Coordinates of C-alpha atoms in Angstrom, one line a residue:
Chain J
X1 CA 31.5 121.2 109.5
X2 CA 33.5 121.1 106.2
X3 CA 33.0 124.8 106.0
X4 CA 34.3 125.3 109.6
X5 CA 37.4 123.2 109.0
X6 CA 38.0 124.8 105.6
X7 CA 38.0 128.3 106.8
X8 CA 39.3 128.1 110.3
X9 CA 41.8 125.3 109.8
X10 CA 42.8 122.9 112.5
X11 CA 44.4 125.4 114.7
X12 CA 41.6 127.9 114.2
X13 CA 40.4 127.9 117.8
X14 CA 43.9 128.4 119.1
X15 CA 44.4 131.5 117.0
X16 CA 41.0 132.9 117.6
X17 CA 41.1 132.3 121.4
X18 CA 44.3 134.1 121.8
X19 CA 42.3 137.3 122.2
X20 CA 40.5 137.0 125.3
X21 CA 38.0 139.7 124.4
X22 CA 36.9 137.6 121.3
X23 CA 36.3 134.7 123.5
X24 CA 34.3 136.9 125.9
X25 CA 32.2 138.0 123.0
X26 CA 31.6 134.5 121.9
X27 CA 30.4 133.6 125.3
X28 CA 28.0 136.5 125.2
X29 CA 26.8 135.4 121.7
X30 CA 26.3 131.8 122.8
X31 CA 24.4 133.0 125.9
X32 CA 22.3 135.3 123.7
X33 CA 21.4 132.7 121.3
X34 CA 20.6 129.9 123.8
X35 CA 18.6 132.2 126.0
X36 CA 16.6 133.3 123.0
X37 CA 15.9 129.7 121.8
X38 CA 15.1 128.3 125.3
X39 CA 13.0 131.3 126.3
X40 CA 9.8 129.6 127.0
X41 CA 11.6 127.0 129.3
X42 CA 13.8 129.2 131.3
X43 CA 11.8 132.3 132.0
X44 CA 9.9 132.4 135.3
X45 CA 6.6 133.6 133.8
X46 CA 6.5 132.5 130.1
X47 CA 2.8 133.7 129.9
X48 CA 3.9 137.3 130.5
X49 CA 5.4 137.3 127.0
X50 CA 2.0 138.1 125.4
X51 CA -1.1 140.0 126.4
X52 CA -1.3 139.4 130.2
X53 CA -2.4 141.6 133.1
X54 CA -1.8 141.2 136.8
X55 CA -2.6 144.5 138.3
X56 CA -1.8 143.4 141.8
X57 CA 1.9 143.3 140.9
X58 CA 2.0 146.2 138.6
X59 CA 4.9 148.6 138.5
X60 CA 6.9 146.8 141.1
X61 CA 10.8 147.5 141.3
X62 CA 13.1 144.5 141.2
X63 CA 12.5 142.0 143.9
X64 CA 13.1 138.3 144.7
X65 CA 10.0 137.3 142.6
X66 CA 10.6 139.6 139.7
X67 CA 14.3 140.0 139.4
X68 CA 14.0 143.0 137.0
X69 CA 10.7 144.2 138.3
X70 CA 7.4 144.3 136.6
X71 CA 5.8 146.8 134.0
X72 CA 2.7 148.9 134.1
X73 CA 0.3 145.9 133.8
X74 CA 2.3 143.6 136.1
X75 CA 4.2 141.5 133.6
X76 CA 7.7 140.2 134.6
X77 CA 10.4 142.4 132.9
X78 CA 13.0 139.6 133.0
X79 CA 10.6 137.4 131.0
X80 CA 9.9 140.1 128.5
X81 CA 13.5 140.9 127.9
X82 CA 14.4 137.2 127.4
X83 CA 11.4 136.9 124.8
X84 CA 12.6 140.3 123.3
X85 CA 15.9 138.5 122.6
X86 CA 13.9 135.9 120.8
X87 CA 12.3 138.5 118.6
X88 CA 15.7 140.2 117.9
X89 CA 17.5 137.0 117.1
X90 CA 14.6 135.8 114.6
X91 CA 14.6 139.3 113.0
X92 CA 18.3 139.7 112.5
X93 CA 18.8 136.2 111.3
X94 CA 15.9 136.5 108.7
X95 CA 17.0 140.1 107.6
X96 CA 20.6 138.8 106.9
X97 CA 19.3 135.7 105.2
X98 CA 17.3 137.9 102.8
X99 CA 19.9 140.7 102.5
X100 CA 23.1 138.8 102.0
X101 CA 22.0 136.9 98.8
X102 CA 20.3 139.9 97.5
X103 CA 23.5 141.9 97.9
X104 CA 26.1 139.3 97.0
X105 CA 24.8 138.5 93.6
X106 CA 24.8 142.0 92.1
X107 CA 28.2 142.7 93.8
X108 CA 29.7 139.6 92.1
X109 CA 28.2 140.6 88.7
X110 CA 29.2 144.2 89.0
X111 CA 32.9 143.3 90.0
X112 CA 33.3 140.5 87.5
X113 CA 31.7 141.9 84.4
X114 CA 32.5 145.6 85.0
X115 CA 31.5 148.1 82.4
X116 CA 27.8 148.9 82.2
X117 CA 26.9 146.4 84.8
X118 CA 29.2 148.1 87.3
X119 CA 28.0 151.5 86.3
X120 CA 24.3 150.7 86.8
X121 CA 24.6 148.5 89.9
X122 CA 27.0 150.7 91.8
X123 CA 25.1 153.9 91.0
X124 CA 21.9 152.2 92.6
X125 CA 24.0 151.1 95.5
X126 CA 25.2 154.8 96.0
X127 CA 21.7 156.0 96.0
X128 CA 20.7 153.5 98.7
X129 CA 23.7 154.2 100.8
X130 CA 23.2 158.0 100.8
X131 CA 20.1 157.8 102.9
X132 CA 20.7 156.6 106.5
X133 CA 19.2 153.0 106.8
X134 CA 17.2 154.0 109.8
X135 CA 15.4 156.8 107.9
X136 CA 14.6 154.7 104.9
X137 CA 13.4 151.8 106.9
X138 CA 11.3 154.3 109.0
X139 CA 9.8 155.7 105.9
X140 CA 8.8 152.3 104.6
X141 CA 7.5 151.1 108.1
X142 CA 5.4 154.3 108.2
X143 CA 3.6 153.4 105.0
X144 CA 3.0 149.6 105.6
X145 CA 1.4 147.8 108.5
X146 CA 3.9 147.6 111.4
X147 CA 4.3 143.8 111.7
X148 CA 7.4 141.7 112.4
X149 CA 7.3 140.5 108.7
X150 CA 7.2 143.9 107.2
X151 CA 9.9 145.1 109.6
X152 CA 12.2 142.3 108.3
X153 CA 11.4 143.1 104.7
X154 CA 11.9 147.0 105.3
X155 CA 15.3 146.4 107.0
X156 CA 16.5 143.8 104.4
X157 CA 15.6 146.2 101.6
X158 CA 18.0 148.7 103.2
X159 CA 20.6 146.3 104.0
X160 CA 21.6 144.5 100.7
X161 CA 23.7 147.5 99.2
X162 CA 26.4 147.1 102.0
X163 CA 26.9 143.4 100.7
X164 CA 26.9 144.5 97.1
X165 CA 29.7 147.1 97.8
X166 CA 31.7 144.6 99.8
X167 CA 31.5 141.9 97.3
X168 CA 32.1 144.3 94.4
X169 CA 35.4 145.5 96.0
X170 CA 36.6 142.0 96.6
X171 CA 35.5 140.6 93.2
X172 CA 37.2 143.5 91.4
X173 CA 40.5 143.0 93.2
X174 CA 40.6 139.3 92.5
X175 CA 39.1 139.4 89.1
X176 CA 42.4 139.3 87.3
X177 CA 44.1 136.6 89.5
X178 CA 45.7 133.7 87.7
X179 CA 43.1 131.2 88.8
X180 CA 40.3 133.2 87.5
X181 CA 41.9 133.7 84.1
X182 CA 42.8 129.9 84.1
X183 CA 39.3 128.9 84.7
X184 CA 38.2 131.4 81.8
X185 CA 40.8 129.7 79.6
X186 CA 39.7 126.1 80.1
X187 CA 36.1 127.3 79.2
X188 CA 34.4 127.4 82.6
X189 CA 31.0 129.2 82.6
X190 CA 30.6 132.7 84.2
X191 CA 28.4 130.9 86.7
X192 CA 31.1 128.5 87.7
X193 CA 33.7 131.1 88.0
X194 CA 31.5 133.4 90.2
X195 CA 30.3 130.8 92.4
X196 CA 33.2 128.3 92.6
X197 CA 36.3 130.5 92.0
X198 CA 35.4 133.9 93.3
X199 CA 32.7 133.5 96.0
X200 CA 34.8 131.2 98.2
X201 CA 37.4 134.0 98.4
X202 CA 34.8 136.3 99.7
X203 CA 33.6 134.1 102.6
X204 CA 35.9 135.4 105.3
X205 CA 34.8 139.0 104.7
X206 CA 31.3 137.9 104.4
X207 CA 31.3 136.0 107.7
X208 CA 33.0 139.0 109.5
X209 CA 30.6 141.5 108.1
X210 CA 27.5 139.2 108.9
X211 CA 28.6 138.8 112.5
X212 CA 29.1 142.5 112.9
X213 CA 25.8 143.2 111.1
X214 CA 23.9 141.0 113.5
X215 CA 24.5 143.7 116.0
X216 CA 23.7 146.5 113.7
X217 CA 20.4 144.9 112.6
X218 CA 19.5 144.4 116.3
X219 CA 20.1 148.1 116.9
X220 CA 18.2 149.2 113.9
X221 CA 15.2 147.1 114.9
X222 CA 15.3 148.3 118.4
X223 CA 15.5 151.9 117.0
X224 CA 12.2 151.1 114.9
X225 CA 10.6 149.6 117.9
X226 CA 11.6 152.6 120.0
X227 CA 9.8 155.0 117.7
X228 CA 6.8 152.7 117.6
X229 CA 7.3 151.7 114.0
X230 CA 8.7 148.2 114.7
X231 CA 7.0 145.0 116.1
X232 CA 3.8 145.9 117.8
X233 CA 2.7 145.2 121.4
X234 CA 1.9 142.7 123.1
X235 CA 5.0 141.1 121.4
X236 CA 7.9 141.9 123.6
X237 CA 10.5 144.1 121.7
X238 CA 13.5 145.6 123.4
X239 CA 13.2 149.0 121.6
X240 CA 9.6 149.5 122.4
X241 CA 10.2 148.4 126.0
X242 CA 12.6 151.3 126.3
X243 CA 10.1 153.6 124.9
X244 CA 7.4 152.5 127.2
X245 CA 9.7 152.8 130.2
X246 CA 11.1 156.2 129.1
X247 CA 7.5 157.7 129.0
X248 CA 7.2 157.2 132.7
X249 CA 10.6 158.4 133.8
X250 CA 11.8 158.8 136.5
X251 CA 9.3 156.1 137.5
X252 CA 9.7 152.5 136.3
X253 CA 13.3 153.3 135.5
X254 CA 14.2 149.6 135.8
X255 CA 12.4 148.9 132.6
X256 CA 14.6 151.1 130.2
X257 CA 17.6 150.1 132.2
X258 CA 17.0 146.4 131.8
X259 CA 16.1 146.6 128.2
X260 CA 18.9 149.0 127.4
X261 CA 21.6 146.7 129.1
X262 CA 20.0 143.7 127.4
X263 CA 20.6 145.4 123.9
X264 CA 24.0 146.4 125.0
X265 CA 25.1 142.9 125.9
X266 CA 23.8 141.3 122.6
X267 CA 25.4 144.0 120.5
X268 CA 28.7 143.9 122.5
X269 CA 28.8 140.1 121.9
X270 CA 28.4 140.3 118.1
X271 CA 30.8 143.2 117.9
X272 CA 33.6 141.5 119.8
X273 CA 33.2 138.3 117.8
X274 CA 33.2 140.4 114.7
X275 CA 36.3 142.2 115.6
X276 CA 38.0 138.8 116.6
X277 CA 37.1 137.3 113.1
X278 CA 38.4 140.5 111.4
X279 CA 41.6 140.0 113.1
X280 CA 41.6 136.3 112.5
X281 CA 40.9 136.5 108.9
X282 CA 42.9 139.6 108.4
X283 CA 40.1 141.2 106.3
X284 CA 39.1 144.8 106.0
X285 CA 35.4 145.2 106.3
Chain L
X1 CA 43.7 167.4 87.4
X2 CA 42.2 168.5 90.7
X3 CA 39.5 170.4 88.9
X4 CA 38.6 167.5 86.7
X5 CA 38.5 165.2 89.8
X6 CA 36.1 167.4 91.6
X7 CA 33.9 167.9 88.6
X8 CA 33.6 164.1 88.3
X9 CA 32.7 163.9 92.0
X10 CA 30.1 166.7 91.6
X11 CA 28.5 165.0 88.6
X12 CA 28.3 161.6 90.5
X13 CA 26.7 163.5 93.4
X14 CA 24.0 165.0 91.3
X15 CA 23.2 161.6 89.6
X16 CA 23.0 160.1 93.2
X17 CA 20.6 162.9 94.3
X18 CA 18.4 162.3 91.3
X19 CA 18.4 158.6 92.2
X20 CA 17.5 159.4 95.9
X21 CA 14.5 161.4 94.7
X22 CA 13.3 158.7 92.4
X23 CA 13.8 156.0 95.1
X24 CA 11.9 157.7 97.8
X25 CA 9.2 158.8 95.4
X26 CA 8.7 155.2 94.2
X27 CA 8.7 153.9 97.7
X28 CA 6.0 156.4 98.6
X29 CA 3.8 155.6 95.6
X30 CA 4.1 151.8 94.9
X31 CA 3.8 150.6 98.4
X32 CA 0.7 148.3 98.5
X33 CA -2.5 150.3 99.3
X34 CA -3.8 153.6 98.3
X35 CA -1.7 156.4 99.7
X36 CA -4.9 158.6 100.0
X37 CA -6.7 155.8 102.0
X38 CA -3.6 155.4 104.1
X39 CA -3.3 159.2 104.7
X40 CA -7.0 159.8 105.5
X41 CA -7.6 156.8 107.5
X42 CA -10.5 154.2 107.4
X43 CA -13.2 156.8 108.3
X44 CA -12.7 159.0 105.1
X45 CA -15.6 158.9 102.7
X46 CA -15.1 157.9 98.9
X47 CA -15.6 161.5 97.8
X48 CA -12.8 162.8 100.3
X49 CA -10.5 160.1 99.0
X50 CA -11.2 161.1 95.3
X51 CA -10.7 164.7 96.2
X52 CA -7.5 163.9 97.9
X53 CA -6.2 161.8 95.0
X54 CA -6.8 164.8 92.8
X55 CA -4.8 167.2 94.9
X56 CA -1.9 164.7 95.2
X57 CA -2.3 164.0 91.4
X58 CA -2.4 160.3 92.2
X59 CA -4.4 159.4 89.2
X60 CA -1.7 160.5 86.8
X61 CA 0.8 157.9 85.5
X62 CA 3.8 157.5 87.7
X63 CA 6.4 159.2 85.5
X64 CA 4.1 162.2 85.2
X65 CA 3.6 162.4 88.9
X66 CA 7.3 162.4 89.3
X67 CA 7.9 165.1 86.8
X68 CA 5.1 167.2 88.3
X69 CA 6.7 166.7 91.8
X70 CA 10.2 167.5 90.6
X71 CA 8.9 170.7 88.8
X72 CA 7.7 171.9 92.1
X73 CA 10.9 170.9 93.8
X74 CA 13.0 173.0 91.5
X75 CA 10.6 175.9 92.2
X76 CA 11.1 175.4 95.8
X77 CA 7.6 173.7 96.3
X78 CA 7.6 170.4 98.1
X79 CA 3.9 170.3 98.4
X80 CA 1.5 170.6 101.4
X81 CA 1.8 168.6 104.5
X82 CA -1.3 166.9 105.7
X83 CA 0.0 166.7 109.3
X84 CA 0.6 170.4 109.8
X85 CA -1.5 171.8 107.0
X86 CA 1.4 174.1 106.0
X87 CA 3.9 174.0 103.1
X88 CA 6.3 171.1 103.6
X89 CA 9.2 173.5 102.7
X90 CA 8.2 175.9 105.4
X91 CA 8.0 173.2 108.0
X92 CA 11.5 172.0 107.1
X93 CA 12.9 175.5 107.2
X94 CA 11.5 176.1 110.6
X95 CA 12.7 172.7 112.1
X96 CA 16.0 172.3 110.2
X97 CA 18.2 174.6 112.2
X98 CA 17.5 172.9 115.5
X99 CA 18.7 169.5 113.9
X100 CA 21.7 171.2 112.3
X101 CA 22.6 172.7 115.6
X102 CA 22.3 169.3 117.3
X103 CA 24.4 167.6 114.6
X104 CA 27.0 170.3 114.6
X105 CA 27.5 170.2 118.3
X106 CA 27.7 166.4 118.2
X107 CA 30.1 166.5 115.3
X108 CA 32.4 169.0 117.2
X109 CA 32.4 166.6 120.2
X110 CA 33.3 163.8 117.9
X111 CA 36.3 165.7 116.5
X112 CA 37.6 167.3 119.7
X113 CA 37.4 164.2 121.7
X114 CA 37.7 161.4 119.2
X115 CA 40.8 162.5 117.3
X116 CA 43.1 163.6 120.3
X117 CA 42.1 160.4 122.2
X118 CA 42.7 158.2 119.1
X119 CA 46.1 159.9 118.6
X120 CA 47.1 159.4 122.2
X121 CA 46.1 155.8 122.1
X122 CA 47.9 155.3 118.8
X123 CA 51.1 156.9 120.2
X124 CA 51.1 154.9 123.4
X125 CA 49.8 151.6 122.3
X126 CA 49.1 148.9 124.9
X127 CA 49.5 151.5 127.7
X128 CA 46.9 152.2 130.2
X129 CA 45.5 155.1 128.2
X130 CA 45.1 152.9 125.2
X131 CA 43.2 150.1 127.1
X132 CA 41.0 152.8 128.6
X133 CA 40.4 154.4 125.2
X134 CA 39.5 151.0 123.6
X135 CA 37.0 150.2 126.3
X136 CA 35.5 153.6 126.2
X137 CA 35.2 153.5 122.4
X138 CA 33.8 150.0 122.5
X139 CA 31.1 151.1 124.9
X140 CA 30.2 154.0 122.8
X141 CA 29.9 152.0 119.6
X142 CA 27.8 149.1 121.1
X143 CA 25.3 151.2 123.1
X144 CA 22.6 152.8 120.8
X145 CA 22.2 156.5 121.1
X146 CA 18.7 156.4 122.3
X147 CA 19.7 154.1 125.2
X148 CA 22.4 156.6 126.2
X149 CA 19.7 159.3 125.8
X150 CA 17.4 157.6 128.2
X151 CA 20.2 156.7 130.7
X152 CA 21.6 160.4 130.7
X153 CA 18.1 161.7 131.2
X154 CA 17.5 159.5 134.0
X155 CA 20.8 160.3 135.9
X156 CA 21.3 164.0 135.1
X157 CA 17.9 165.2 134.7
X158 CA 15.8 163.2 137.1
X159 CA 18.2 161.8 139.8
X160 CA 20.8 164.6 140.0
X161 CA 18.5 167.4 138.6
X162 CA 21.4 169.4 137.2
X163 CA 20.3 169.5 133.6
X164 CA 17.0 170.5 132.0
X165 CA 14.7 167.6 130.9
X166 CA 13.6 168.3 127.3
X167 CA 13.4 171.0 124.7
X168 CA 15.8 173.7 123.4
X169 CA 15.0 176.4 125.8
X170 CA 13.4 176.7 129.3
X171 CA 10.0 178.1 129.6
X172 CA 10.0 181.8 129.9
X173 CA 13.2 182.3 128.1
X174 CA 12.6 184.0 124.7
X175 CA 14.4 182.5 121.7
X176 CA 17.2 184.8 120.4
X177 CA 16.6 186.9 117.3
X178 CA 16.6 184.8 114.2
X179 CA 19.9 185.1 112.4
X180 CA 21.1 181.5 111.7
X181 CA 18.3 179.7 113.6
X182 CA 21.1 178.1 115.7
X183 CA 20.3 179.2 119.2
X184 CA 23.9 179.0 120.5
X185 CA 25.2 181.2 117.7
X186 CA 22.3 183.6 117.6
X187 CA 22.2 184.3 121.3
X188 CA 26.0 184.9 121.4
X189 CA 25.8 187.4 118.6
X190 CA 22.9 189.2 120.3
X191 CA 24.9 189.2 123.6
X192 CA 22.0 187.4 125.4
X193 CA 24.2 185.3 127.7
X194 CA 21.3 183.9 129.9
X195 CA 19.8 182.6 126.8
X196 CA 23.1 181.2 125.7
X197 CA 23.6 179.4 129.0
X198 CA 20.1 178.0 128.9
X199 CA 20.4 176.8 125.3
X200 CA 23.8 175.3 126.1
X201 CA 22.5 173.4 129.1
X202 CA 19.6 172.1 127.0
X203 CA 21.9 170.8 124.2
X204 CA 24.4 169.0 126.4
X205 CA 22.6 165.7 126.8
X206 CA 21.2 165.4 123.3
X207 CA 24.6 166.4 121.9
X208 CA 26.4 163.8 123.9
X209 CA 23.9 161.0 123.2
X210 CA 24.2 161.6 119.5
X211 CA 27.9 161.7 119.4
X212 CA 29.1 158.9 121.6
X213 CA 28.9 156.2 119.0
X214 CA 30.7 158.3 116.5
X215 CA 33.3 159.4 119.1
X216 CA 34.0 155.7 119.6
X217 CA 34.2 155.1 115.8
X218 CA 36.5 158.1 115.3
X219 CA 38.8 157.1 118.2
X220 CA 39.1 153.5 116.8
X221 CA 39.8 154.9 113.3
X222 CA 42.3 157.4 114.5
X223 CA 44.1 155.0 116.7
X224 CA 44.5 152.5 113.9
X225 CA 45.8 155.0 111.4
X226 CA 48.0 156.9 113.7
X227 CA 49.4 153.7 115.2
X228 CA 50.4 152.8 111.5
X229 CA 52.1 156.1 111.0
X230 CA 54.1 155.6 114.2
X231 CA 55.7 152.6 112.6
X232 CA 57.1 154.5 109.7
X233 CA 60.7 155.6 109.4
X234 CA 59.8 159.3 108.9
X235 CA 58.8 159.4 112.5
X236 CA 62.2 158.1 113.6
X237 CA 63.7 160.7 111.4
X238 CA 61.6 163.4 113.0
X239 CA 62.8 162.1 116.4
X240 CA 66.4 162.2 115.3
X241 CA 65.9 165.8 114.4
X242 CA 64.9 166.3 118.0
X243 CA 61.4 167.6 117.3
X244 CA 59.2 167.6 120.4
X245 CA 56.5 164.9 120.8
X246 CA 53.6 167.3 120.1
X247 CA 55.1 168.4 116.7
X248 CA 55.7 164.9 115.8
X249 CA 52.3 163.8 116.6
X250 CA 50.5 166.7 115.0
X251 CA 52.6 167.1 111.9
X252 CA 54.0 163.8 111.1
X253 CA 51.8 161.1 112.7
X254 CA 48.4 162.6 112.4
X255 CA 48.5 164.3 109.0
X256 CA 48.7 161.1 106.9
X257 CA 46.4 159.3 109.3
X258 CA 43.8 162.1 108.7
X259 CA 43.1 161.1 105.1
X260 CA 41.2 157.8 105.7
X261 CA 39.8 159.2 109.0
X262 CA 38.3 162.2 107.2
X263 CA 36.2 160.0 104.9
X264 CA 34.8 158.2 107.9
X265 CA 34.2 161.5 109.7
X266 CA 32.0 162.7 106.8
X267 CA 30.1 159.6 106.6
X268 CA 29.5 159.8 110.5
X269 CA 28.2 163.3 110.3
X270 CA 25.8 162.5 107.6
X271 CA 24.6 159.4 109.6
X272 CA 23.9 161.6 112.6
X273 CA 20.9 163.0 110.6
X274 CA 19.4 159.6 110.9
X275 CA 20.4 159.1 114.6
X276 CA 18.7 162.4 115.4
X277 CA 15.4 160.7 114.7
X278 CA 15.8 158.8 117.9
X279 CA 17.5 161.4 119.9
X280 CA 15.2 164.3 119.1
X281 CA 12.2 161.9 120.1
X282 CA 13.7 161.3 123.6
X283 CA 14.4 165.0 124.3
X284 CA 11.4 166.5 122.6
X285 CA 13.9 168.4 120.5
X286 CA 11.9 170.5 118.0
X287 CA 13.9 169.5 115.0
X288 CA 13.5 168.1 111.5
X289 CA 14.0 164.6 112.7
X290 CA 11.2 164.7 115.2
X291 CA 9.1 166.3 112.5
X292 CA 10.1 163.3 110.3
X293 CA 9.0 160.8 112.9
X294 CA 5.7 162.7 113.3
X295 CA 4.9 162.8 109.6
X296 CA 5.9 159.1 109.2
X297 CA 3.5 158.2 112.1
X298 CA 0.8 160.3 110.4
X299 CA 1.6 158.8 106.8
X300 CA 1.9 162.3 105.4
X301 CA 3.4 161.5 102.0
X302 CA 4.6 164.9 100.9
X303 CA 6.4 165.5 104.2
X304 CA 7.9 162.0 104.2
X305 CA 9.4 162.5 100.7
X306 CA 10.6 166.0 101.6
X307 CA 12.3 165.0 104.8
X308 CA 14.1 162.0 103.1
X309 CA 15.1 164.0 100.1
X310 CA 16.6 166.7 102.3
X311 CA 18.5 164.2 104.4
X312 CA 19.7 162.5 101.1
X313 CA 20.8 166.0 99.9
X314 CA 22.9 166.7 103.0
X315 CA 24.5 163.3 103.0
X316 CA 25.6 163.8 99.4
X317 CA 26.7 167.3 100.1
X318 CA 28.7 166.5 103.2
X319 CA 30.4 163.6 101.3
X320 CA 31.3 166.0 98.4
X321 CA 32.7 168.5 100.8
X322 CA 34.8 165.8 102.6
X323 CA 36.0 164.6 99.2
X324 CA 37.2 168.1 98.4
X325 CA 38.9 168.6 101.7
X326 CA 40.7 165.2 101.2
X327 CA 41.7 166.2 97.7
X328 CA 43.3 169.4 99.1
X329 CA 44.9 167.5 102.0
X330 CA 46.1 164.6 100.1
X331 CA 49.0 165.6 97.8
X332 CA 48.6 162.4 95.8
X333 CA 45.2 163.8 94.6
X334 CA 46.1 167.5 94.6
X335 CA 49.2 167.1 92.5
X336 CA 47.4 164.5 90.3
X337 CA 49.9 161.7 90.5
X338 CA 48.4 158.3 90.4
X339 CA 50.8 156.9 93.0
X340 CA 48.6 154.9 95.4

């Protein structure tokens, strides 16, 4: 709460909500998160989220019983999409909570100390950024067992350099500000300066980038799942649902359409909120 | 000054490439589990595995393995692919043109749609066309390429049946003589217009799916930068001279806006090599990215390293070319002043 008032101010909501699109995005994000958390209570057939067969109702188009139809083995698509959200949310939150600290610390060090630190850290970042994240994550997933945990580790390993670069740029630009020099003069430790003086100034950019990245991590995970290298069945995952449906086109078209639109809604929400935050804070990420 | 700048950029590119090769090599070697066991599967006998470790030289220390591998790379040898049984380099040579053609078509779409649309939106801000453009680019950015791919496939190939479903050419149509490996160019050179038309119809959907996200990105970028230029006094000055709108847009508003846009364009083109992994899978496009997916699924170490290194190479190369273009376009770099 302190964080919220500190960075958004008392008139924060007024300023943020002036852009109707941002508010729309926020509604989508809140819907996405609450649906994902409440999945077992709000879906019509919670058991269909796992390995379950009901051949009597297999491959049925949308109807009053199954709003988004059923899949090849008779599971309710709506239920699986909602549980797919749960997987996406879990994955993107954990990926970011690994990747952000992993990227922030070297970024602060490279920007603050400069010299050799900067040389070495930023070269490594360049290397990581010169291979598309999807390709590198795919290569890793190909070599390890495709489980949710491994997918999270693989994506997090690809994601930290973006934060290093962001933090490096900000730290370098505020490194010579008066308050940093003042802290140095009174003998504050490097640690104190990095965490208490510099890091708080990076929070607006960090928050904005993290919001936008929620959507990109969801996309990347869906891409992995689509190629069969993400979370494995019977766990419902939006990317692999699209791939399953696409294999039977033009039949079962309601499966890829539902899962595709579901991804679109989640990504759109985080993107709009991210754009709103970018305008709100006036940051450039 | 310009020479020195480019030289520095080129050196950085070489160092980055070296790093890419080390990184992917390390990933392929230090991942838990025996690569030979992973590649051969659970049914392989101990002798087979020992033999395989020998062919891949997996028993040497890591630096030695890396040096042996790099020696091969310099001689143009990326090792043997377990999946196809052929040389990885030959596989890549065979599949690369298809991916390049796809990436080039999609890059062209991105440039010829994204930049004019962004310029229009930047010129007429908050008008109907601006709102339309923002919505269009937003939808492009938030919908993943493979979802577009599946949607387009469903609508145009299955429901309307006006475009072919998959592949690069229809059955029965012989590929054009090999000149560049890009079917559109080769068939046009050879004057085989039926082949050209067929290849063109086949590339429409994959090309569009791969470019929609980047069209959105380019439009947004151009809109923001052009919008900024229109606020400058030199535009008013040009108006006062009575230049027509087109000349003002092209010469005075777009040119300064091109510099930040170009950098993003380069990055977007390079990222397409990653996006192609998904699009080629949907359309069974016989390119390098689909080859990449296959070898990853078959845990084919040499081929995985080969594909990733090649993609890294093009990424670095494209960014280097963009840096050069920017250096020529931007008088601040070209003339060597440090005014920024």
